[in-house]
Short mmCIF file of N, CA and C in Angstrom, two decimals:
data_model
loop_
_atom_site.label_atom_id
_atom_site.label_comp_id
_atom_site.label_asym_id
_atom_site.label_seq_id
_atom_site.Cartn_x
_atom_site.Cartn_y
_atom_site.Cartn_z
N MET A 28 66.29 -0.71 70.86
CA MET A 28 65.53 -2.03 70.84
C MET A 28 65.41 -2.94 71.75
N VAL A 29 64.04 -2.53 72.35
CA VAL A 29 63.53 -3.71 73.10
C VAL A 29 63.89 -5.03 72.23
N THR A 30 64.27 -5.95 73.34
CA THR A 30 63.66 -7.32 73.73
C THR A 30 62.70 -7.66 73.73
N ARG A 31 61.67 -8.84 72.89
CA ARG A 31 60.66 -8.88 73.40
C ARG A 31 61.14 -9.88 74.40
N GLY A 32 59.97 -9.66 75.28
CA GLY A 32 60.19 -11.25 76.10
C GLY A 32 59.16 -12.88 75.68
N SER A 33 59.22 -13.47 74.54
CA SER A 33 58.95 -14.09 74.30
C SER A 33 60.15 -14.62 74.01
N THR A 34 61.64 -13.56 73.21
CA THR A 34 62.79 -14.33 72.64
C THR A 34 63.58 -14.55 74.40
N LEU A 35 63.15 -13.32 75.06
CA LEU A 35 63.80 -13.63 76.39
C LEU A 35 64.50 -14.94 77.31
N THR A 36 62.43 -15.09 77.45
CA THR A 36 62.38 -16.59 77.75
C THR A 36 63.10 -17.85 76.70
N ARG A 37 63.14 -17.46 75.10
CA ARG A 37 63.46 -18.33 75.00
C ARG A 37 65.24 -18.45 74.71
N LEU A 38 65.73 -17.77 75.50
CA LEU A 38 67.33 -17.87 76.05
C LEU A 38 67.68 -18.31 76.88
N LEU A 39 66.85 -17.94 77.89
CA LEU A 39 67.12 -18.74 79.15
C LEU A 39 67.20 -19.95 79.58
N ASP A 40 65.05 -20.34 78.35
CA ASP A 40 65.29 -21.70 77.73
C ASP A 40 65.85 -22.53 78.30
N ALA A 41 67.30 -21.54 76.52
CA ALA A 41 68.81 -21.89 76.16
C ALA A 41 69.22 -22.73 76.55
N VAL A 42 69.33 -21.40 78.20
CA VAL A 42 70.79 -21.59 78.96
C VAL A 42 70.11 -22.77 80.15
N ASN A 43 69.13 -23.24 80.11
CA ASN A 43 68.68 -24.06 80.96
C ASN A 43 68.07 -25.56 80.77
N GLU A 44 67.94 -25.69 79.48
CA GLU A 44 68.64 -26.94 78.59
C GLU A 44 70.13 -27.07 78.19
N VAL A 45 70.63 -26.47 77.81
CA VAL A 45 72.25 -27.01 77.62
C VAL A 45 73.52 -26.39 78.54
N VAL A 46 73.12 -25.32 79.95
CA VAL A 46 74.00 -25.85 80.74
C VAL A 46 73.76 -26.21 81.65
N PHE A 47 73.14 -26.24 82.02
CA PHE A 47 72.31 -26.97 83.79
C PHE A 47 71.44 -27.51 83.39
N VAL A 48 70.78 -28.52 83.19
CA VAL A 48 69.89 -29.83 82.46
C VAL A 48 70.89 -30.86 81.73
N GLU A 49 71.86 -30.64 80.27
CA GLU A 49 72.93 -30.96 80.23
C GLU A 49 74.08 -31.29 80.45
N GLY A 50 74.78 -30.00 81.12
CA GLY A 50 75.57 -30.10 82.41
C GLY A 50 76.31 -29.61 81.53
N ALA A 51 76.47 -28.12 80.40
CA ALA A 51 77.82 -27.88 80.02
C ALA A 51 77.99 -26.62 79.95
N THR A 52 78.64 -26.74 81.59
CA THR A 52 78.77 -25.92 82.26
C THR A 52 79.16 -24.76 81.01
N HIS A 53 80.33 -25.15 80.47
CA HIS A 53 81.09 -24.68 79.53
C HIS A 53 81.05 -24.40 78.31
N ALA A 54 79.61 -24.65 77.68
CA ALA A 54 79.04 -24.51 75.81
C ALA A 54 79.22 -23.34 75.81
N PRO A 55 79.04 -23.34 74.09
CA PRO A 55 79.60 -22.01 73.32
C PRO A 55 78.13 -21.35 73.54
N VAL A 56 78.05 -20.18 73.77
CA VAL A 56 77.31 -19.44 73.15
C VAL A 56 76.34 -19.41 72.47
N ASP A 57 77.88 -19.92 70.65
CA ASP A 57 76.76 -20.05 69.93
C ASP A 57 75.74 -22.15 70.09
N ALA A 58 76.05 -22.23 70.54
CA ALA A 58 75.20 -23.57 71.07
C ALA A 58 73.71 -23.72 71.46
N ILE A 59 73.92 -22.35 73.24
CA ILE A 59 72.86 -21.48 73.32
C ILE A 59 71.50 -21.08 72.37
N LEU A 60 72.89 -20.04 71.59
CA LEU A 60 71.37 -19.21 70.97
C LEU A 60 71.58 -20.36 69.72
N GLU A 61 71.77 -21.02 69.05
CA GLU A 61 71.21 -22.36 68.36
C GLU A 61 69.99 -22.87 68.79
N ARG A 62 70.22 -23.09 69.87
CA ARG A 62 68.91 -23.63 70.59
C ARG A 62 67.90 -23.17 70.64
N ALA A 63 68.18 -21.78 71.27
CA ALA A 63 67.06 -20.37 71.39
C ALA A 63 66.24 -20.37 70.20
N GLY A 64 67.43 -20.04 69.13
CA GLY A 64 66.70 -19.70 67.58
C GLY A 64 67.32 -18.00 67.41
N VAL A 65 67.92 -17.12 68.36
CA VAL A 65 68.24 -16.33 67.60
C VAL A 65 69.79 -16.27 67.58
N SER A 66 69.84 -14.56 66.89
CA SER A 66 71.17 -14.22 66.87
C SER A 66 72.14 -13.51 68.35
N PRO A 67 73.28 -13.78 67.67
CA PRO A 67 74.23 -13.37 68.78
C PRO A 67 73.41 -11.46 68.76
N ALA A 68 73.32 -10.74 67.93
CA ALA A 68 72.78 -9.12 68.16
C ALA A 68 72.12 -9.11 68.98
N THR A 69 70.94 -10.92 68.44
CA THR A 69 69.50 -10.01 69.97
C THR A 69 70.14 -10.99 70.87
N LEU A 70 71.03 -11.50 71.18
CA LEU A 70 71.15 -12.39 72.89
C LEU A 70 72.25 -10.13 73.80
N TYR A 71 73.15 -9.78 73.00
CA TYR A 71 73.85 -9.08 73.13
C TYR A 71 72.61 -8.09 73.24
N ARG A 72 70.94 -7.89 72.30
CA ARG A 72 70.73 -6.45 72.90
C ARG A 72 70.51 -6.57 74.05
N ALA A 73 70.06 -8.29 75.10
CA ALA A 73 69.72 -7.82 76.14
C ALA A 73 70.18 -8.45 77.29
N TYR A 74 71.57 -8.86 77.01
CA TYR A 74 72.61 -9.25 77.77
C TYR A 74 73.60 -8.65 77.67
N ALA A 75 74.50 -8.20 78.32
CA ALA A 75 75.78 -7.74 78.52
C ALA A 75 77.01 -8.74 77.60
N SER A 76 76.44 -9.67 78.63
CA SER A 76 77.50 -11.18 77.44
C SER A 76 76.82 -12.36 78.21
N LYS A 77 77.36 -13.37 78.23
CA LYS A 77 77.27 -14.92 77.72
C LYS A 77 77.05 -15.53 79.47
N ASP A 78 77.55 -14.60 80.30
CA ASP A 78 78.23 -14.53 81.51
C ASP A 78 76.54 -14.00 82.20
N ALA A 79 75.74 -12.22 81.50
CA ALA A 79 75.26 -12.58 82.29
C ALA A 79 73.76 -13.06 82.03
N LEU A 80 74.44 -14.04 80.52
CA LEU A 80 72.67 -14.77 80.59
C LEU A 80 72.29 -15.51 81.61
N VAL A 81 72.89 -16.39 81.95
CA VAL A 81 73.59 -17.12 82.50
C VAL A 81 73.21 -16.71 84.59
N ALA A 82 73.40 -15.61 84.54
CA ALA A 82 72.84 -14.86 86.05
C ALA A 82 71.67 -14.88 85.70
N ALA A 83 70.88 -14.40 84.79
CA ALA A 83 69.36 -14.69 84.80
C ALA A 83 68.86 -15.75 84.81
N ALA A 84 69.05 -16.29 83.86
CA ALA A 84 68.92 -17.98 83.28
C ALA A 84 69.24 -18.32 85.68
N LEU A 85 69.80 -18.15 85.63
CA LEU A 85 69.71 -18.55 87.81
C LEU A 85 69.12 -18.08 88.95
N GLU A 86 68.76 -17.11 88.21
CA GLU A 86 68.08 -16.04 88.95
C GLU A 86 66.35 -16.05 88.91
N ARG A 87 66.35 -16.38 87.57
CA ARG A 87 65.06 -17.43 87.06
C ARG A 87 64.99 -18.86 87.88
N ARG A 88 65.81 -19.59 87.85
CA ARG A 88 65.98 -21.14 87.84
C ARG A 88 65.35 -21.14 90.10
N HIS A 89 66.57 -19.56 90.36
CA HIS A 89 66.00 -20.09 92.30
C HIS A 89 65.18 -18.60 92.45
N GLU A 90 64.28 -18.49 91.86
CA GLU A 90 62.57 -18.22 91.75
C GLU A 90 61.86 -18.92 91.93
N GLU A 91 61.78 -20.02 90.53
CA GLU A 91 61.50 -21.30 90.85
C GLU A 91 61.25 -22.11 92.45
N TRP A 92 63.15 -22.93 92.37
CA TRP A 92 62.84 -23.13 93.26
C TRP A 92 62.17 -22.99 94.33
N LEU A 93 61.97 -21.56 95.36
CA LEU A 93 62.08 -20.64 96.00
C LEU A 93 60.85 -21.31 96.26
N ALA A 94 59.45 -20.96 94.89
CA ALA A 94 58.25 -20.73 94.86
C ALA A 94 58.16 -22.65 95.43
N VAL A 95 59.22 -23.31 94.76
CA VAL A 95 58.12 -24.80 95.32
C VAL A 95 58.99 -25.34 96.22
N TRP A 96 59.98 -25.20 97.30
CA TRP A 96 59.46 -24.75 98.78
C TRP A 96 59.10 -23.65 100.22
N ASP A 97 58.41 -23.14 99.54
CA ASP A 97 57.65 -22.16 100.18
C ASP A 97 56.09 -22.70 100.17
N ALA A 98 55.86 -23.82 98.58
CA ALA A 98 55.19 -24.36 98.65
C ALA A 98 54.99 -25.83 99.70
N ALA A 99 56.43 -26.41 100.04
CA ALA A 99 56.33 -27.38 100.20
C ALA A 99 56.22 -26.92 102.70
N ILE A 100 56.33 -25.71 102.00
CA ILE A 100 56.86 -25.58 104.12
C ILE A 100 55.37 -25.05 103.94
N ALA A 101 54.54 -24.80 102.66
CA ALA A 101 53.25 -24.41 103.29
C ALA A 101 51.91 -25.60 103.64
N ARG A 102 52.91 -26.27 102.53
CA ARG A 102 52.07 -28.22 103.47
C ARG A 102 52.51 -29.17 105.03
N ALA A 103 53.23 -28.46 105.77
CA ALA A 103 53.85 -28.91 106.53
C ALA A 103 52.88 -27.83 107.87
N SER A 104 53.42 -28.85 108.56
CA SER A 104 52.39 -28.67 110.32
C SER A 104 52.93 -28.90 111.23
N THR A 105 54.05 -28.89 111.27
CA THR A 105 54.44 -28.30 112.27
C THR A 105 56.17 -27.49 112.06
N ASP A 106 56.69 -26.61 112.60
CA ASP A 106 58.21 -26.25 112.86
C ASP A 106 58.87 -27.41 112.59
N ARG A 107 58.66 -27.96 113.39
CA ARG A 107 60.29 -28.63 112.86
C ARG A 107 60.18 -29.78 111.31
N ASP A 108 58.58 -30.32 110.17
CA ASP A 108 57.79 -30.55 109.98
C ASP A 108 58.80 -29.34 108.34
N ARG A 109 58.70 -28.33 108.66
CA ARG A 109 58.64 -27.01 107.51
C ARG A 109 60.38 -26.44 107.87
N LEU A 110 61.01 -27.08 108.27
CA LEU A 110 62.50 -27.05 108.82
C LEU A 110 62.64 -28.23 107.72
N LEU A 111 61.65 -29.51 107.49
CA LEU A 111 63.22 -30.50 106.81
C LEU A 111 62.20 -30.39 105.51
N ALA A 112 61.10 -29.08 105.29
CA ALA A 112 60.38 -29.19 103.72
C ALA A 112 61.54 -28.74 102.63
N VAL A 113 62.29 -28.03 103.20
CA VAL A 113 64.18 -27.82 101.80
C VAL A 113 63.37 -29.84 101.28
N PHE A 114 64.66 -30.59 102.29
CA PHE A 114 63.83 -32.01 101.48
C PHE A 114 63.40 -32.59 100.53
N ASP A 115 61.66 -32.39 100.84
CA ASP A 115 60.92 -33.31 100.12
C ASP A 115 60.32 -31.64 99.52
N ALA A 116 61.02 -30.08 99.02
CA ALA A 116 60.86 -29.32 97.86
C ALA A 116 62.11 -29.37 97.18
N LEU A 117 63.59 -29.96 97.09
CA LEU A 117 64.41 -30.94 96.14
C LEU A 117 64.21 -32.34 96.00
N GLU A 118 63.84 -32.76 96.30
CA GLU A 118 63.20 -34.31 95.64
C GLU A 118 62.04 -34.07 95.03
N GLU A 119 60.88 -32.34 94.71
CA GLU A 119 59.57 -32.42 94.08
C GLU A 119 60.47 -31.08 92.71
N TYR A 120 61.55 -30.76 92.74
CA TYR A 120 62.02 -29.49 92.06
C TYR A 120 62.68 -30.88 91.49
N ALA A 121 63.58 -31.96 92.00
CA ALA A 121 64.77 -32.57 91.04
C ALA A 121 63.53 -33.79 89.80
N GLY A 122 61.73 -33.62 90.25
CA GLY A 122 61.30 -34.28 89.84
C GLY A 122 60.86 -33.19 88.17
N ARG A 123 60.96 -32.69 88.37
CA ARG A 123 60.24 -31.68 87.66
C ARG A 123 60.94 -31.40 86.05
N THR A 124 59.64 -31.18 84.77
CA THR A 124 60.77 -31.71 83.01
C THR A 124 61.75 -30.89 83.58
N THR A 125 61.78 -29.39 84.05
CA THR A 125 63.02 -28.68 83.67
C THR A 125 64.62 -28.32 84.90
N GLY A 126 64.60 -29.96 85.23
CA GLY A 126 65.21 -30.15 86.95
C GLY A 126 66.70 -30.90 86.02
N ALA A 127 67.71 -30.00 86.86
CA ALA A 127 68.97 -30.22 86.76
C ALA A 127 69.97 -30.73 86.51
N ARG A 128 71.22 -31.14 85.85
CA ARG A 128 70.96 -32.65 86.94
C ARG A 128 71.72 -32.67 88.00
N TRP A 129 72.05 -31.79 88.57
CA TRP A 129 72.26 -31.96 89.59
C TRP A 129 71.21 -30.38 90.87
N CYS A 130 72.71 -29.69 90.01
CA CYS A 130 72.65 -28.02 91.03
C CYS A 130 72.96 -26.46 90.09
N ALA A 131 72.05 -27.25 89.52
CA ALA A 131 73.00 -25.57 88.86
C ALA A 131 73.63 -24.71 89.26
N PHE A 132 73.69 -24.37 90.82
CA PHE A 132 74.19 -23.62 91.28
C PHE A 132 75.45 -23.84 91.70
N LEU A 133 74.93 -25.04 92.46
CA LEU A 133 77.12 -25.53 92.48
C LEU A 133 77.93 -25.72 91.21
N GLY A 134 76.98 -26.33 90.01
CA GLY A 134 77.19 -26.30 88.66
C GLY A 134 78.59 -24.98 88.63
N THR A 135 77.87 -24.44 88.21
CA THR A 135 77.93 -22.97 88.02
C THR A 135 79.27 -21.84 88.61
N ALA A 136 79.06 -23.00 90.33
CA ALA A 136 80.96 -22.78 91.06
C ALA A 136 81.13 -23.58 90.97
N ALA A 137 80.87 -24.58 90.62
CA ALA A 137 82.17 -25.64 90.20
C ALA A 137 82.95 -26.11 88.49
N GLY A 138 81.90 -24.86 87.85
CA GLY A 138 83.02 -24.99 86.52
C GLY A 138 83.40 -23.42 86.46
N HIS A 139 83.33 -21.99 86.71
CA HIS A 139 84.21 -20.94 87.26
C HIS A 139 85.16 -21.50 88.50
N VAL A 140 86.16 -21.46 88.71
CA VAL A 140 87.11 -20.42 89.44
C VAL A 140 87.00 -19.57 89.63
N ASP A 141 87.29 -18.69 88.31
CA ASP A 141 87.23 -16.84 88.57
C ASP A 141 85.80 -16.21 87.76
N PRO A 142 84.38 -16.47 88.95
CA PRO A 142 83.73 -16.52 87.45
C PRO A 142 84.22 -14.62 87.51
N ASP A 143 82.76 -14.79 86.17
CA ASP A 143 82.45 -13.59 86.24
C ASP A 143 81.94 -12.09 87.87
N PRO A 144 81.62 -11.07 88.48
CA PRO A 144 81.33 -11.15 88.73
C PRO A 144 79.25 -10.83 88.96
N VAL A 145 78.80 -11.72 87.63
CA VAL A 145 77.57 -11.12 87.63
C VAL A 145 76.59 -12.77 88.03
N LEU A 146 78.39 -13.34 87.74
CA LEU A 146 77.62 -15.06 87.91
C LEU A 146 77.84 -15.18 89.83
N ALA A 147 78.91 -14.65 90.09
CA ALA A 147 79.05 -14.66 91.55
C ALA A 147 78.36 -14.07 92.33
N ALA A 148 77.59 -12.90 91.88
CA ALA A 148 76.19 -12.89 92.97
C ALA A 148 75.06 -13.78 92.99
N ALA A 149 74.83 -14.21 91.88
CA ALA A 149 74.43 -15.28 91.15
C ALA A 149 73.99 -16.07 92.12
N VAL A 150 75.72 -16.91 92.56
CA VAL A 150 74.88 -18.53 93.09
C VAL A 150 75.43 -17.12 94.09
N ARG A 151 76.49 -16.12 95.26
CA ARG A 151 76.11 -15.73 96.48
C ARG A 151 74.67 -15.50 96.50
N LEU A 152 73.54 -15.33 95.96
CA LEU A 152 71.84 -14.83 96.59
C LEU A 152 71.73 -16.38 96.73
N GLU A 153 71.89 -17.67 95.50
CA GLU A 153 71.08 -18.36 96.13
C GLU A 153 72.26 -19.02 97.78
N THR A 154 72.99 -18.71 97.29
CA THR A 154 73.37 -19.84 99.39
C THR A 154 72.97 -18.96 99.72
N ASP A 155 73.34 -17.25 100.38
CA ASP A 155 73.27 -17.00 101.03
C ASP A 155 71.07 -16.85 101.51
N GLU A 156 70.44 -16.92 100.32
CA GLU A 156 69.10 -16.83 101.29
C GLU A 156 68.94 -18.52 101.04
N LEU A 157 69.39 -19.47 100.60
CA LEU A 157 68.71 -21.03 101.60
C LEU A 157 69.46 -20.41 103.17
N ARG A 158 70.91 -20.63 103.53
CA ARG A 158 71.10 -19.91 104.56
C ARG A 158 70.35 -19.46 105.98
N ALA A 159 70.14 -17.84 105.50
CA ALA A 159 68.66 -17.46 105.84
C ALA A 159 67.61 -17.66 105.59
N ARG A 160 67.36 -18.64 105.37
CA ARG A 160 65.97 -19.32 104.87
C ARG A 160 66.03 -20.04 106.51
N LEU A 161 66.34 -21.34 105.78
CA LEU A 161 66.62 -22.27 107.14
C LEU A 161 67.11 -21.25 108.30
N ARG A 162 67.40 -20.86 107.70
CA ARG A 162 67.59 -20.38 110.43
C ARG A 162 66.41 -20.16 110.99
N ARG A 163 65.80 -18.74 109.52
CA ARG A 163 64.64 -18.38 110.49
C ARG A 163 63.23 -19.56 110.20
N LEU A 164 63.90 -20.94 110.16
CA LEU A 164 63.00 -22.44 110.13
C LEU A 164 63.53 -22.32 111.36
N ALA A 165 64.88 -23.02 111.24
CA ALA A 165 65.07 -23.51 112.35
C ALA A 165 64.84 -23.17 113.70
N GLU A 166 65.51 -21.72 113.67
CA GLU A 166 64.62 -20.75 116.01
C GLU A 166 64.08 -21.45 116.55
N PRO A 167 62.82 -21.47 115.66
CA PRO A 167 61.56 -22.46 116.39
C PRO A 167 62.18 -23.35 117.05
N VAL A 168 62.08 -24.19 116.30
CA VAL A 168 62.26 -25.76 116.50
C VAL A 168 64.01 -26.34 117.25
N VAL A 169 64.92 -24.86 117.45
CA VAL A 169 66.55 -25.76 118.68
C VAL A 169 66.85 -24.04 118.98
N GLY A 170 66.51 -23.11 119.50
CA GLY A 170 66.77 -21.63 119.30
C GLY A 170 67.72 -21.53 119.20
N THR A 171 68.64 -21.39 119.63
CA THR A 171 69.92 -20.77 120.10
C THR A 171 71.25 -21.80 119.42
N ASP A 172 70.77 -22.86 118.99
CA ASP A 172 71.33 -23.61 118.25
C ASP A 172 71.26 -24.25 116.89
N ALA A 173 70.14 -22.78 116.82
CA ALA A 173 69.99 -22.59 114.91
C ALA A 173 71.34 -22.73 114.34
N PRO A 174 72.25 -21.52 114.33
CA PRO A 174 73.58 -21.26 113.15
C PRO A 174 74.12 -22.09 113.08
N ARG A 175 74.58 -23.59 114.27
CA ARG A 175 74.84 -24.88 114.64
C ARG A 175 74.37 -25.45 113.30
N LEU A 176 72.82 -26.65 113.59
CA LEU A 176 72.48 -26.88 113.08
C LEU A 176 72.22 -26.21 111.90
N VAL A 177 72.11 -25.41 111.09
CA VAL A 177 72.07 -24.62 109.50
C VAL A 177 73.21 -25.16 108.66
N GLU A 178 74.07 -24.82 109.59
CA GLU A 178 75.49 -25.35 108.88
C GLU A 178 75.51 -26.97 108.12
N ALA A 179 75.54 -27.84 109.25
CA ALA A 179 75.27 -29.64 109.62
C ALA A 179 73.77 -29.70 108.78
N LEU A 180 73.15 -28.84 107.96
CA LEU A 180 71.89 -29.59 107.08
C LEU A 180 72.16 -28.89 105.95
N LEU A 181 72.77 -27.55 105.85
CA LEU A 181 73.61 -27.46 104.38
C LEU A 181 74.48 -28.73 104.03
N LEU A 182 74.81 -28.87 104.86
CA LEU A 182 76.45 -30.12 104.62
C LEU A 182 74.96 -31.35 104.10
N VAL A 183 74.11 -31.76 104.69
CA VAL A 183 72.94 -33.18 104.15
C VAL A 183 72.65 -32.81 102.74
N TYR A 184 72.68 -30.95 102.66
CA TYR A 184 71.96 -30.14 101.37
C TYR A 184 72.56 -30.70 99.93
N SER A 185 73.57 -30.02 100.55
CA SER A 185 74.48 -29.73 99.50
C SER A 185 75.49 -31.83 98.79
N GLY A 186 75.47 -32.25 100.26
CA GLY A 186 75.70 -34.16 100.29
C GLY A 186 74.50 -34.31 98.89
N ARG A 187 72.99 -34.44 99.37
CA ARG A 187 72.39 -34.94 98.75
C ARG A 187 72.35 -34.03 96.54
N LEU A 188 72.05 -32.98 96.75
CA LEU A 188 73.11 -33.31 95.49
C LEU A 188 73.38 -33.71 94.78
N ALA A 189 74.89 -32.95 95.73
CA ALA A 189 75.67 -34.56 95.30
C ALA A 189 76.13 -35.39 94.91
N MET A 190 74.17 -35.70 95.42
CA MET A 190 74.46 -37.52 95.22
C MET A 190 73.38 -38.22 94.49
N ARG A 191 72.91 -37.42 93.52
CA ARG A 191 72.81 -36.94 91.64
C ARG A 191 73.34 -37.71 91.19
N LEU A 192 74.85 -36.75 91.31
CA LEU A 192 75.77 -37.18 90.09
C LEU A 192 75.88 -39.25 90.21
N ARG A 193 75.93 -39.63 91.79
CA ARG A 193 76.70 -40.82 91.71
C ARG A 193 75.25 -41.62 91.68
N ALA A 194 74.05 -40.80 92.10
CA ALA A 194 73.17 -42.15 91.48
C ALA A 194 72.38 -41.18 91.56
N PRO A 195 72.30 -41.30 88.81
CA PRO A 195 70.95 -40.04 89.61
C PRO A 195 69.69 -40.12 88.82
N GLN A 196 69.63 -41.83 89.10
CA GLN A 196 67.94 -41.58 88.92
C GLN A 196 66.89 -41.31 90.63
N ARG A 197 65.56 -40.76 89.50
CA ARG A 197 64.76 -39.35 90.59
C ARG A 197 64.09 -40.56 91.98
N GLY A 198 64.40 -39.75 93.93
CA GLY A 198 64.83 -40.63 94.78
C GLY A 198 64.88 -41.38 95.18
N VAL A 199 67.03 -41.27 94.55
CA VAL A 199 67.17 -42.58 95.71
C VAL A 199 67.85 -41.74 96.85
N GLY A 200 67.98 -41.79 97.49
CA GLY A 200 68.86 -41.26 98.25
C GLY A 200 68.45 -40.38 99.55
N ALA A 201 66.78 -40.66 98.88
CA ALA A 201 66.02 -38.74 99.82
C ALA A 201 65.06 -39.23 100.46
N PRO A 202 64.81 -40.34 100.90
CA PRO A 202 64.68 -40.40 102.40
C PRO A 202 66.08 -40.91 103.95
N SER A 203 67.08 -40.73 102.51
CA SER A 203 67.97 -41.07 104.14
C SER A 203 68.21 -39.61 104.96
N SER A 204 68.37 -38.63 103.13
CA SER A 204 69.25 -36.99 103.14
C SER A 204 68.06 -36.77 104.58
N ARG A 205 66.11 -36.74 104.66
CA ARG A 205 65.76 -36.59 105.71
C ARG A 205 65.94 -37.09 106.56
N ALA A 206 66.34 -37.87 106.54
CA ALA A 206 66.21 -39.17 108.00
C ALA A 206 67.69 -38.44 108.56
N VAL A 207 68.46 -38.01 108.37
CA VAL A 207 70.05 -37.17 108.58
C VAL A 207 69.77 -36.15 109.28
N ALA A 208 69.19 -36.13 108.79
CA ALA A 208 68.32 -34.24 108.33
C ALA A 208 68.41 -33.85 110.25
N GLY A 209 66.77 -34.79 110.10
CA GLY A 209 65.77 -35.40 111.65
C GLY A 209 66.14 -35.74 112.59
N LEU A 210 67.73 -36.51 112.22
CA LEU A 210 69.02 -37.19 113.63
C LEU A 210 69.16 -36.10 113.83
N LEU A 211 70.09 -34.98 113.31
CA LEU A 211 70.46 -33.77 113.38
C LEU A 211 69.52 -32.28 114.41
N ILE A 212 68.13 -32.68 113.33
CA ILE A 212 67.36 -31.33 114.52
C ILE A 212 66.56 -31.69 115.98
N ASP A 213 67.61 -33.59 115.59
CA ASP A 213 66.45 -33.48 116.88
C ASP A 213 67.05 -34.30 118.54
N GLN A 214 68.72 -33.47 117.19
CA GLN A 214 70.30 -34.18 118.95
C GLN A 214 70.82 -32.74 118.32
N PRO A 215 70.42 -31.74 118.57
CA PRO A 215 71.83 -30.07 117.93
C PRO A 215 72.91 -30.39 118.54
N ASP A 216 72.64 -30.30 120.94
CA ASP A 216 73.65 -29.80 120.97
C ASP A 216 75.33 -31.33 120.24
N ARG A 217 74.13 -32.43 119.55
CA ARG A 217 75.84 -33.25 119.65
C ARG A 217 76.94 -32.85 117.84
N LEU A 218 76.77 -31.22 117.05
CA LEU A 218 77.23 -30.51 116.69
C LEU A 218 78.26 -30.20 116.93
N GLY A 219 78.29 -30.11 118.35
CA GLY A 219 79.76 -29.67 119.16
C GLY A 219 79.92 -28.17 118.35
N SER A 220 81.02 -27.50 118.67
CA SER A 220 81.02 -26.24 118.63
C SER A 220 82.00 -25.61 117.86
#
């Protein structure tokens, strides 16, 4: 039996609300089912496990995030601003009603010491895509310094996400993370080897 699209959406929405927005990384499957208004049989007909459901919700979040980031890149007028657009997109994405407490991917990675392969793959996909996109955007700006710069930008990016746990108010720290990233972009030779 095929599970309807609206039911799948309710399940993914429930994971988003319970696990990502509320931060209940290890919420029991019953809490997700209750929020979605579906039975266990419906869940397991659509997904092999709770982890597979969470991975699907992560994949959906990743697609939504990439759309926000792409829009921020499209608004930028210079290569430098296209590279910095990731920080503009972070703030825009965090301000959405579906925004998470911090980062759904970092939260999932932190909450699972030995994750199920399907969860590990979802987190790895996001990390690999983030690194690859930043590198493509950095190369026109800093050339051969792009790999070192990208690793530094990942630190600033991850730090900005983590600051949401310390200062949960929307927008707090946003100008400083973008400014720090700008300093790194303008002086990549200071990053060392």
